[in-house]
PDB file of C-alpha atoms and ligand atoms in Angstrom:
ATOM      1  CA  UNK A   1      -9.427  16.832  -0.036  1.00 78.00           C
ATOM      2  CA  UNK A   2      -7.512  13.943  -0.238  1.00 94.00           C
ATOM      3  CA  UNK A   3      -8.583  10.105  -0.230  1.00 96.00           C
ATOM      4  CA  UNK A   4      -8.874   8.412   2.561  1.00 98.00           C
ATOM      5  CA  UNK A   5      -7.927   4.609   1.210  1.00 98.00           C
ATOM      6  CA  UNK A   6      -7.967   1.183   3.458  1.00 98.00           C
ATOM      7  CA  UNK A   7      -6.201  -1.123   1.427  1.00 98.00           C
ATOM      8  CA  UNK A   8      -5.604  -5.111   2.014  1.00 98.00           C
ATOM      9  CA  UNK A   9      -2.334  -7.082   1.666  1.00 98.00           C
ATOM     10  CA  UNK A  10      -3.377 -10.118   0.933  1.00 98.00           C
ATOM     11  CA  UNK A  11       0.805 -11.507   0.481  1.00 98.00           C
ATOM     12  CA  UNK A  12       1.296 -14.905  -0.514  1.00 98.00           C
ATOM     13  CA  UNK A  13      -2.375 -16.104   1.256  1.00 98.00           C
ATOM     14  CA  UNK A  14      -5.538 -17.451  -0.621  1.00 98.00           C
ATOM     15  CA  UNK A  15      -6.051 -19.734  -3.211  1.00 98.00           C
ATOM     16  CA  UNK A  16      -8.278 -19.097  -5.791  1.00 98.00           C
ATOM     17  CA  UNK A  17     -11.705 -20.281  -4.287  1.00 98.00           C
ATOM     18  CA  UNK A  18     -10.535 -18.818  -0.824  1.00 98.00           C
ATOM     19  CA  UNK A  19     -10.107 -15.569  -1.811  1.00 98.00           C
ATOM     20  CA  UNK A  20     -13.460 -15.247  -4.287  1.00 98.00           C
ATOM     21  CA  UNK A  21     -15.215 -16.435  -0.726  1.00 98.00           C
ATOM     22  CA  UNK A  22     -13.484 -13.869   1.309  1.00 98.00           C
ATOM     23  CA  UNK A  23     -14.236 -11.032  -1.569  1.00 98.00           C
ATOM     24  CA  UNK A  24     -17.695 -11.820  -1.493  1.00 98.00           C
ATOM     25  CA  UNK A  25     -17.588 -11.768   2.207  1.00 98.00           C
ATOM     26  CA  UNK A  26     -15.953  -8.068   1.878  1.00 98.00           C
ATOM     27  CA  UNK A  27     -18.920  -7.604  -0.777  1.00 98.00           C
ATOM     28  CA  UNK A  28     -21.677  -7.995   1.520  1.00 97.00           C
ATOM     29  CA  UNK A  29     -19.824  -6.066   4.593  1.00 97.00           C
ATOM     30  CA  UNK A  30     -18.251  -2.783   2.659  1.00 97.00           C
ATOM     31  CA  UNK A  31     -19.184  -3.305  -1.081  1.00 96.00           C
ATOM     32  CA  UNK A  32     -21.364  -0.279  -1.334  1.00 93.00           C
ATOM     33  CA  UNK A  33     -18.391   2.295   0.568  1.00 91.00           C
ATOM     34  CA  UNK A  34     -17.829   5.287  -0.711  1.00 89.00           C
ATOM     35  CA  UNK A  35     -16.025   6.363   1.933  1.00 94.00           C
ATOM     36  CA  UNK A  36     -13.139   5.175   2.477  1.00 97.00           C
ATOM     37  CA  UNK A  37     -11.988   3.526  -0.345  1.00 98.00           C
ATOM     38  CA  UNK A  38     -12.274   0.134  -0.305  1.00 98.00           C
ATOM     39  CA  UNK A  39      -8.574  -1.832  -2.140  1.00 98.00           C
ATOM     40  CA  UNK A  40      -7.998  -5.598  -2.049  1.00 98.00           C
ATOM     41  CA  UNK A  41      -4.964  -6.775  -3.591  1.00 99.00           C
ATOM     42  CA  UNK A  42      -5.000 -10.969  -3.837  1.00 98.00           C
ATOM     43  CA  UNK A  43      -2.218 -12.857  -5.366  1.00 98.00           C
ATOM     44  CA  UNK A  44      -1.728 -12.571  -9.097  1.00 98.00           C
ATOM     45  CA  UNK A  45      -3.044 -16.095  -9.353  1.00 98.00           C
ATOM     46  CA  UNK A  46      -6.742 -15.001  -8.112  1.00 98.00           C
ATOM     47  CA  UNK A  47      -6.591 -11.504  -9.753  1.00 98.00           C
ATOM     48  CA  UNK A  48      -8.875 -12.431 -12.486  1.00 98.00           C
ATOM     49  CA  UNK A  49     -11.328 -14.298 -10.684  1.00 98.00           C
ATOM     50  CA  UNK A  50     -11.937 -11.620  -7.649  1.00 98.00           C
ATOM     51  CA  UNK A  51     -12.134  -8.811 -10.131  1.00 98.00           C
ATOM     52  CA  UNK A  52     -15.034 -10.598 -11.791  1.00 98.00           C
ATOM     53  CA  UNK A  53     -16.473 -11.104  -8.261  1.00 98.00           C
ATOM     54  CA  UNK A  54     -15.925  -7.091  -7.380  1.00 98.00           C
ATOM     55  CA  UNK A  55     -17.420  -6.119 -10.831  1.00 96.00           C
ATOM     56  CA  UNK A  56     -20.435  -4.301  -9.785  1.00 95.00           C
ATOM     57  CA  UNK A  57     -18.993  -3.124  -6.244  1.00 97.00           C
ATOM     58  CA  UNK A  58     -17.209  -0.276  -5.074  1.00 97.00           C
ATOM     59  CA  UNK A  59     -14.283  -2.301  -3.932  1.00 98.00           C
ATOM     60  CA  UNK A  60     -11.470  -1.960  -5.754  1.00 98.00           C
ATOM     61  CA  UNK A  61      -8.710  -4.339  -6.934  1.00 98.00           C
ATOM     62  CA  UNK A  62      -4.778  -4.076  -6.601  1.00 99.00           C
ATOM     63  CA  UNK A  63      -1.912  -6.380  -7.024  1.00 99.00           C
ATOM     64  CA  UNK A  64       1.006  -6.726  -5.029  1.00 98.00           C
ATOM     65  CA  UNK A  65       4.140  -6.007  -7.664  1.00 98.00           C
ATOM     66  CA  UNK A  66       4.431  -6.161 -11.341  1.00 98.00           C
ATOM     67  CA  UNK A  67       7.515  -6.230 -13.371  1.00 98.00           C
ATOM     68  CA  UNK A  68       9.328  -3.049 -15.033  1.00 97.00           C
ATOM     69  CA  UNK A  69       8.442  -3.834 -18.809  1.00 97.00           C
ATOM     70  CA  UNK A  70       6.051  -3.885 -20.999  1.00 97.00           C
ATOM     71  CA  UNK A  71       6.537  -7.214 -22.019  1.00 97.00           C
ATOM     72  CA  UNK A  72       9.539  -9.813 -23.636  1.00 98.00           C
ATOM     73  CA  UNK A  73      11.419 -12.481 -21.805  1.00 98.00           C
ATOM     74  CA  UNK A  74      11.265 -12.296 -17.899  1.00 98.00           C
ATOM     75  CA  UNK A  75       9.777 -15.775 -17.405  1.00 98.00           C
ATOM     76  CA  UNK A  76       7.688 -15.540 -13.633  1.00 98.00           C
ATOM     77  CA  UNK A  77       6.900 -11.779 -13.926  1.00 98.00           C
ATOM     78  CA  UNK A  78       3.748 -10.027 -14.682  1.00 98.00           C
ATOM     79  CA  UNK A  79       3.223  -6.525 -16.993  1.00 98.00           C
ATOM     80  CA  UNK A  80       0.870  -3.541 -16.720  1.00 98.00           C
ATOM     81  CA  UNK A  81      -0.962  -4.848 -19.338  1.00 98.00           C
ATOM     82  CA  UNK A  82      -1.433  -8.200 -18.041  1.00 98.00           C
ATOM     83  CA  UNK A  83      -2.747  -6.243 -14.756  1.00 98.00           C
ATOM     84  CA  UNK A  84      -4.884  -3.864 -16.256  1.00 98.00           C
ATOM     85  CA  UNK A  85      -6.763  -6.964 -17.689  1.00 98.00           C
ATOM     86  CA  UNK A  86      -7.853  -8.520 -15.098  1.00 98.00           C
ATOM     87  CA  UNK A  87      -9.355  -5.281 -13.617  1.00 98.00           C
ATOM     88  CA  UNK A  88      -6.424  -3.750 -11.046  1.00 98.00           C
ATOM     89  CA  UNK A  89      -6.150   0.038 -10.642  1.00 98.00           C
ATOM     90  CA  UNK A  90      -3.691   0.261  -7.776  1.00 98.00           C
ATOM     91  CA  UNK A  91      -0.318  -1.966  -7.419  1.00 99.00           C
ATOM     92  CA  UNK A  92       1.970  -2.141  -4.354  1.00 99.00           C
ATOM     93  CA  UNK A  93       5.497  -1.269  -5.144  1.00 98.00           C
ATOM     94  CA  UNK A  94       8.579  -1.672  -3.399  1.00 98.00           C
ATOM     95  CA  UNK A  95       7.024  -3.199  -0.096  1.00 98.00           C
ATOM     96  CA  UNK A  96       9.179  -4.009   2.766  1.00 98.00           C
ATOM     97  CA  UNK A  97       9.438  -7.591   1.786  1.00 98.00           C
ATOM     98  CA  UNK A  98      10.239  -7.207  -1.986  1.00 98.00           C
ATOM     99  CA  UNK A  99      13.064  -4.876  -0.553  1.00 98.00           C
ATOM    100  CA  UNK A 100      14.430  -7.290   1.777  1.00 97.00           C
ATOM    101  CA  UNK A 101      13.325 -10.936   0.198  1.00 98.00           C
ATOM    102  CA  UNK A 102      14.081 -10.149  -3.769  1.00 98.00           C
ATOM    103  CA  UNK A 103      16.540  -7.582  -3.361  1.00 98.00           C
ATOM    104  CA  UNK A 104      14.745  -4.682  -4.685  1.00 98.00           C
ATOM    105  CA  UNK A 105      16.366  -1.274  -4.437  1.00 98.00           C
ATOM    106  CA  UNK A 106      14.993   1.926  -5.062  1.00 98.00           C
ATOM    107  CA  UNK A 107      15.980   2.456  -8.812  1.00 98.00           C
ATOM    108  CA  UNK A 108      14.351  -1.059  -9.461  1.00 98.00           C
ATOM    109  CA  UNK A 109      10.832   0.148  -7.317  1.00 98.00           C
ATOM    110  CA  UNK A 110      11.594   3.538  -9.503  1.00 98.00           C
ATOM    111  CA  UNK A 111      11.181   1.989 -12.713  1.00 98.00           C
ATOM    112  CA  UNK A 112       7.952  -0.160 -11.586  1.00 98.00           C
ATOM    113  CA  UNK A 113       6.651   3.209 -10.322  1.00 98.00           C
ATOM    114  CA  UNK A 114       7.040   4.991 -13.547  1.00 98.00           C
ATOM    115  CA  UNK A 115       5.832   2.184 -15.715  1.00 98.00           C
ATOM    116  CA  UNK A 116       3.073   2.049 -13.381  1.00 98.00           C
ATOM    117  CA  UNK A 117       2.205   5.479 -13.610  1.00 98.00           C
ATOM    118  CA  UNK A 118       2.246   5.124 -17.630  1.00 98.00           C
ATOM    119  CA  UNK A 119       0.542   2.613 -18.162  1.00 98.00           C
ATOM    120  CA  UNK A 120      -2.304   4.241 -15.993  1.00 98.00           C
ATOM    121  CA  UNK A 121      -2.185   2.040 -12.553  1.00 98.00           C
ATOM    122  CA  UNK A 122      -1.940   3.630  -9.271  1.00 98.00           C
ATOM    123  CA  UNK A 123       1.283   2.590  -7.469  1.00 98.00           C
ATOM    124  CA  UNK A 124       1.010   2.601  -3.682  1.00 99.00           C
ATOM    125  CA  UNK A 125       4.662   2.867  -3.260  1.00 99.00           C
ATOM    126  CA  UNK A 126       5.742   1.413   0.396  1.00 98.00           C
ATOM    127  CA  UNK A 127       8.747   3.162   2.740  1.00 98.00           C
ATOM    128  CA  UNK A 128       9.721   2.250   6.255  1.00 98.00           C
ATOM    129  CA  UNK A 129      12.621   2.026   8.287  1.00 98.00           C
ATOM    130  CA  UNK A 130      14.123  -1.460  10.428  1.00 97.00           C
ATOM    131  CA  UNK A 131      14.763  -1.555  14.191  1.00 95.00           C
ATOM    132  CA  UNK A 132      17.994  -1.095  14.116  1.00 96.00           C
ATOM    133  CA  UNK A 133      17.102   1.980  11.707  1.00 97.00           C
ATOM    134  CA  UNK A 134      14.934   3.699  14.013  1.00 95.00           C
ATOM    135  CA  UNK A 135      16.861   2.580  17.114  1.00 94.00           C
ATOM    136  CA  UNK A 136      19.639   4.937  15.451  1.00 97.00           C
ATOM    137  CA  UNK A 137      17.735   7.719  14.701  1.00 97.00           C
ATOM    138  CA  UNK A 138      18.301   6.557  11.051  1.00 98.00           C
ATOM    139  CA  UNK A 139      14.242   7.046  10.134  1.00 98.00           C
ATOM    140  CA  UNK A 140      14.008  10.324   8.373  1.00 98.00           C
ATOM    141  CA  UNK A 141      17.544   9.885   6.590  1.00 98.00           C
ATOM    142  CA  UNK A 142      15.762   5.915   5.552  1.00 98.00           C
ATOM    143  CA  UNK A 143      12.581   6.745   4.744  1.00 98.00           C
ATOM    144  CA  UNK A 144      13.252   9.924   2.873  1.00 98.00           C
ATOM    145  CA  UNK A 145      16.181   8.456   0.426  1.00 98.00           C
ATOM    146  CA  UNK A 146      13.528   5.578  -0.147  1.00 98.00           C
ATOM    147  CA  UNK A 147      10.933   8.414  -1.322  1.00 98.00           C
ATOM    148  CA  UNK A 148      13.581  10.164  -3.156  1.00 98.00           C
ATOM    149  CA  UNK A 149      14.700   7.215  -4.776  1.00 98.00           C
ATOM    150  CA  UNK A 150      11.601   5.725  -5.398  1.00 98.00           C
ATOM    151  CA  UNK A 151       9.779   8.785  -7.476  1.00 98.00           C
ATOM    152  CA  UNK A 152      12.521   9.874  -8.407  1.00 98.00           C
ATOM    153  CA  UNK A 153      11.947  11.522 -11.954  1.00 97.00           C
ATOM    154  CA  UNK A 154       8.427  12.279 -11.435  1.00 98.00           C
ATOM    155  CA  UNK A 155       6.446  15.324 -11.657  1.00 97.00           C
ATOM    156  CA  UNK A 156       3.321  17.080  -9.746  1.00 97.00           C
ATOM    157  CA  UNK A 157       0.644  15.680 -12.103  1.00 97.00           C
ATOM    158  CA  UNK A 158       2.572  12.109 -11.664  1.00 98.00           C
ATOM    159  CA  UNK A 159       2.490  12.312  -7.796  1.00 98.00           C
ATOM    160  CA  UNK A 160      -1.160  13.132  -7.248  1.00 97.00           C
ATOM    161  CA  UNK A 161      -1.756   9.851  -8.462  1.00 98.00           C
ATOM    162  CA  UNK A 162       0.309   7.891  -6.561  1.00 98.00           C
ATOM    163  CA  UNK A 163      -0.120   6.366  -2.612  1.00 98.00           C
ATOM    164  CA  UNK A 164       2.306   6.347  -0.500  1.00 98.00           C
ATOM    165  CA  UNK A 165       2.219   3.662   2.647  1.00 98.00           C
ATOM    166  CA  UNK A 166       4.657   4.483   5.433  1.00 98.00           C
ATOM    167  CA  UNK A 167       5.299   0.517   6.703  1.00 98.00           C
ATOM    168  CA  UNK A 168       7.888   0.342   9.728  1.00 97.00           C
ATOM    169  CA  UNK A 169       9.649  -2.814   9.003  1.00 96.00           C
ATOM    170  CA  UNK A 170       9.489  -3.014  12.392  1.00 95.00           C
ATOM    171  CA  UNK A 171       5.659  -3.037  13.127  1.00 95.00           C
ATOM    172  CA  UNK A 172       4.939  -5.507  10.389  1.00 93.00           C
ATOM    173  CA  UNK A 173       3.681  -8.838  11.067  1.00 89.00           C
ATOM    174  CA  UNK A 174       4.902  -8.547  14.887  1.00 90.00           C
ATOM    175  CA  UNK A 175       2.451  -7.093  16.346  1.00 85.00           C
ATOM    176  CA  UNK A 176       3.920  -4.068  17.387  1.00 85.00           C
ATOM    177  CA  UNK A 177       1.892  -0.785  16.048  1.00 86.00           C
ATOM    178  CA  UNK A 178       3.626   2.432  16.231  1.00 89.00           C
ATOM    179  CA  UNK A 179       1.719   4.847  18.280  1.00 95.00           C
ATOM    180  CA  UNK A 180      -0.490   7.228  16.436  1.00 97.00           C
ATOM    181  CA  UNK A 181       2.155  10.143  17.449  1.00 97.00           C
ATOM    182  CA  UNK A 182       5.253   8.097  16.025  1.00 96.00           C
ATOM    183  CA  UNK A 183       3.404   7.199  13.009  1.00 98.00           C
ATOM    184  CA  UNK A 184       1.902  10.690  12.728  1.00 98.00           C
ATOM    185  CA  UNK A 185       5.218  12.328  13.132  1.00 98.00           C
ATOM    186  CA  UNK A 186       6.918  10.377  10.008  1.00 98.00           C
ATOM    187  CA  UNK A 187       4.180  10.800   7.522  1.00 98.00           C
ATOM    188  CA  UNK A 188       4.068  14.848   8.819  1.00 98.00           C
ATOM    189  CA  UNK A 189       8.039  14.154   7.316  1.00 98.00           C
ATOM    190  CA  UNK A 190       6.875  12.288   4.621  1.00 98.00           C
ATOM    191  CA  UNK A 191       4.460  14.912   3.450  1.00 98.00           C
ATOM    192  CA  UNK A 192       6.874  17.345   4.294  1.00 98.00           C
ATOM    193  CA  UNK A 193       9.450  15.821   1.605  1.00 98.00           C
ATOM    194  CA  UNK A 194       6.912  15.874  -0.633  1.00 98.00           C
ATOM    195  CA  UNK A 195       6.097  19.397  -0.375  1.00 98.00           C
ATOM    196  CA  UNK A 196       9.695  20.464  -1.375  1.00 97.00           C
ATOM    197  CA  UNK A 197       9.796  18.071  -4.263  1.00 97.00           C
ATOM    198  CA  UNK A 198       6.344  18.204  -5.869  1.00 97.00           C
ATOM    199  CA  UNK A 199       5.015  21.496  -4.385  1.00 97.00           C
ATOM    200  CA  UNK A 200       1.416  22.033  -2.921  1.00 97.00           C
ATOM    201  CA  UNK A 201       0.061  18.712  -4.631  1.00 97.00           C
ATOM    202  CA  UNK A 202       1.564  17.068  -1.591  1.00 98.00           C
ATOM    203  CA  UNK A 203      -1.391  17.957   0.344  1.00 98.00           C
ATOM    204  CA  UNK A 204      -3.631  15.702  -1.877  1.00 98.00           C
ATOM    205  CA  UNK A 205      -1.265  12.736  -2.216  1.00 98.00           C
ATOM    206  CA  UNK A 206      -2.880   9.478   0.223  1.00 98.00           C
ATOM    207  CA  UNK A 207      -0.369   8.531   3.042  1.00 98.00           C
ATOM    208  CA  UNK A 208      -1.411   5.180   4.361  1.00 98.00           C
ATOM    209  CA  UNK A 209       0.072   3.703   7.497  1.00 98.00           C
ATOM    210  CA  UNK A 210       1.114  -0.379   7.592  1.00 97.00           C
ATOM    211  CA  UNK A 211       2.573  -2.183  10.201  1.00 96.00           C
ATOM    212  CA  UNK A 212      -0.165  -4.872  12.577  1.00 95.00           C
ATOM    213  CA  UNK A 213      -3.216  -2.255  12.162  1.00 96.00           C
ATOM    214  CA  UNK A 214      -6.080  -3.748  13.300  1.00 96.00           C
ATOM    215  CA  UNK A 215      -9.728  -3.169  14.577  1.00 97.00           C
ATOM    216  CA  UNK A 216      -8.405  -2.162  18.265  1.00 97.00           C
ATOM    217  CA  UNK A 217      -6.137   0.112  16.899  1.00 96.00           C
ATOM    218  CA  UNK A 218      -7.223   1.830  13.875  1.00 98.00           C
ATOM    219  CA  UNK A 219      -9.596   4.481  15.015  1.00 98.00           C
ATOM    220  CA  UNK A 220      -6.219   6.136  16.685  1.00 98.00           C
ATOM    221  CA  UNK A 221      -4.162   6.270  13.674  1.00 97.00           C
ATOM    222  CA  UNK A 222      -6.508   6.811  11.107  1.00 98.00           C
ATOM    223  CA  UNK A 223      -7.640  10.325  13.227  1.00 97.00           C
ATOM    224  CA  UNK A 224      -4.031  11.451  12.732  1.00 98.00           C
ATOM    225  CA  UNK A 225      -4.212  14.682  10.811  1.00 98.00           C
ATOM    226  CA  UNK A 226      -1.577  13.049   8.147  1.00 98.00           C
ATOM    227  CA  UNK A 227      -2.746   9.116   8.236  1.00 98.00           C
ATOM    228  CA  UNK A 228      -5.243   8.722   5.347  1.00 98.00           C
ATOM    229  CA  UNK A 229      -5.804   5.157   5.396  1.00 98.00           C
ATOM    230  CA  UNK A 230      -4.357   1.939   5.835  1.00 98.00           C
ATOM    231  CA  UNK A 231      -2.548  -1.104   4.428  1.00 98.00           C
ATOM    232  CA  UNK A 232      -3.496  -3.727   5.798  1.00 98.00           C
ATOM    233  CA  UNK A 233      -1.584  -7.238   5.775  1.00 98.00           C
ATOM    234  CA  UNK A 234      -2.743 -10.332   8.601  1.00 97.00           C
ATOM    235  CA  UNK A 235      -6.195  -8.207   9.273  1.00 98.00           C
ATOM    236  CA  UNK A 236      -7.276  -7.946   5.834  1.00 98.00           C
ATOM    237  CA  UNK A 237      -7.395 -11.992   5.599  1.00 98.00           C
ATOM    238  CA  UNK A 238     -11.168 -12.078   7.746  1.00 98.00           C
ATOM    239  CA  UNK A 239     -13.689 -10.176   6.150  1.00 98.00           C
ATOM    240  CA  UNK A 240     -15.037  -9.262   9.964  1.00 98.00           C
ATOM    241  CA  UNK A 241     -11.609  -7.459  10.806  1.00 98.00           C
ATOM    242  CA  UNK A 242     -11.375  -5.478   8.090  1.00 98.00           C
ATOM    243  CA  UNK A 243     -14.498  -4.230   7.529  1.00 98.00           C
ATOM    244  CA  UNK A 244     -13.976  -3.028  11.225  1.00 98.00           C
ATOM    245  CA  UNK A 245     -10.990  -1.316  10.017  1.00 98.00           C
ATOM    246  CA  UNK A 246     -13.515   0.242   7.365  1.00 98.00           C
ATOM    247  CA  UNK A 247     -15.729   1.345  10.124  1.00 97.00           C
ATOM    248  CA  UNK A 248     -13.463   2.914  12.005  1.00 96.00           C
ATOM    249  CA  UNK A 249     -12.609   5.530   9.281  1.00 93.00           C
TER     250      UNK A 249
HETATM  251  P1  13P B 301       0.531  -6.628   8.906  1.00 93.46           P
HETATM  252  O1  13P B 301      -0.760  -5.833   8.946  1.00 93.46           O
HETATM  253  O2  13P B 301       0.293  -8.103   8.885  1.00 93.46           O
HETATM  254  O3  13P B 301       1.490  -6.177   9.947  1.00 93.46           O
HETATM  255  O4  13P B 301       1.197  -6.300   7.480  1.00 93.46           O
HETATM  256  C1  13P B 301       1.343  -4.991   7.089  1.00 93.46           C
HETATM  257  C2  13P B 301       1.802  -4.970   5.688  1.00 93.46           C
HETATM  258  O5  13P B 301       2.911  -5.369   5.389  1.00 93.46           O
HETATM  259  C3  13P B 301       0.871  -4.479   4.663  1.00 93.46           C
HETATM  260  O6  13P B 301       1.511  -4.306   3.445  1.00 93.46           O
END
């Protein structure tokens, strides 16, 4: 069985007494889940603080990035270790807007993942084609060098502890969903590519869908026999709309 995870973006939103109220908000709406799991991921700034607020709670707590080192002179980034203080278990790698705003390729989300992955977080490592992508057919050729690229190197026991979240560029932030069959059809490819990489272990790995998911929405995707869970980005910002999200699981 694999684990169904609903996971919330929180991007560059929240200061640091906004986001403790909105975790305590999640607190009294879906703190005692077990099913799905529960992920928020705040800026690095309020890390510390929500993790002391989620202490007690099933929700869990992620960060958006970190950088590929254990430590030295890369003034404005943030290590593992510096993570793994402040409570996080699950970081997003190689989102959409990383890829497109800071230039991140592939190797670069590579190396996060692995150092990631050894310093015991879970990456949820983020694919997705553009428009222009799709428009030319381009998705599977896209989205499967990005999941080549990005574990590339990695191994069956390495895999079952990562996420993946299949994000059309395309769908996020606009409003646009892709229909439970589109979306359903790339993570069947995703899996898929797995499968022939990392062997049956693909059948446990978490496939999330991204891209303007939303209370009216979610119950569609999330039935998909390959969608097991979501990332969430402007829905996850009001405790009532996610926890809908939650409830439609
Ligand atoms: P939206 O839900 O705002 O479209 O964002 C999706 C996303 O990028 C999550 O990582």
């Amino acid at each position: 069985m694999r684990a169904m995870i609903i996971a919330g973006n929180w991007k560059m939103n929240k200061t640091n007494a906004e986001a403790v109220e909105l975790a305590r908000a999640l607190i009294d709406v879906v703190g005692n889940r077990e099913h799905p799991r529960v992920v928020i991921c705040p800026p690095f700034t309020a890390l510390s603080e929500v993790g002391k607020v989620l202490d007690g709670s099933r929700i869990l707590l992620g960060a958006q990035n970190l950088y590929p080192a254990p430590s030295g002179a890369y003034t404005g980034e943030i290590s593992p270790a510096m993570l793994l203080t402040t409570g996080v278990t699950y970081v997003i790698l190689g989102h959409s807007e990383r890829r497109e705003y800071f230039a991140e390729t592939d190797a670069i989300v590579n190396a996060k993942v692995k150092l990631a992955l050894g310093s015991g977080l879970r990456p949820i490592v983020c694919v997705g084609e553009k428009l222009k992508e799709r428009e030319a057919e381009q998705t599977e050729r896209v989205v499967g060098g990005q999941i080549d690229g990005s574990l590339a190197d990695l191994g069956p026991d390495e895999i079952a502890k990562a996420v993946i979240a299949y994000e059309p560029v395309w769908a996020i932030g606009t409003g646009k969903t892709a229909t439970p069959e589109m979306a359903q059809e790339v993570h069947a490819f995703i899996r898929g590519r797995l499968m022939a990489r990392f062997g049956g272990v693909a059948d446990s790995v978490t496939i999330q869908y991204g891209g303007s998911m939303k209370p009216e929405n979610a119950a569609g995707l999330l039935s998909q026999p390959d969608i097991d869970g979501g990332l969430i980005g402007g829905a996850s910002l009001k405790a009532d709309k996610f926890a809908k999200i939650v409830d439609s699981v």
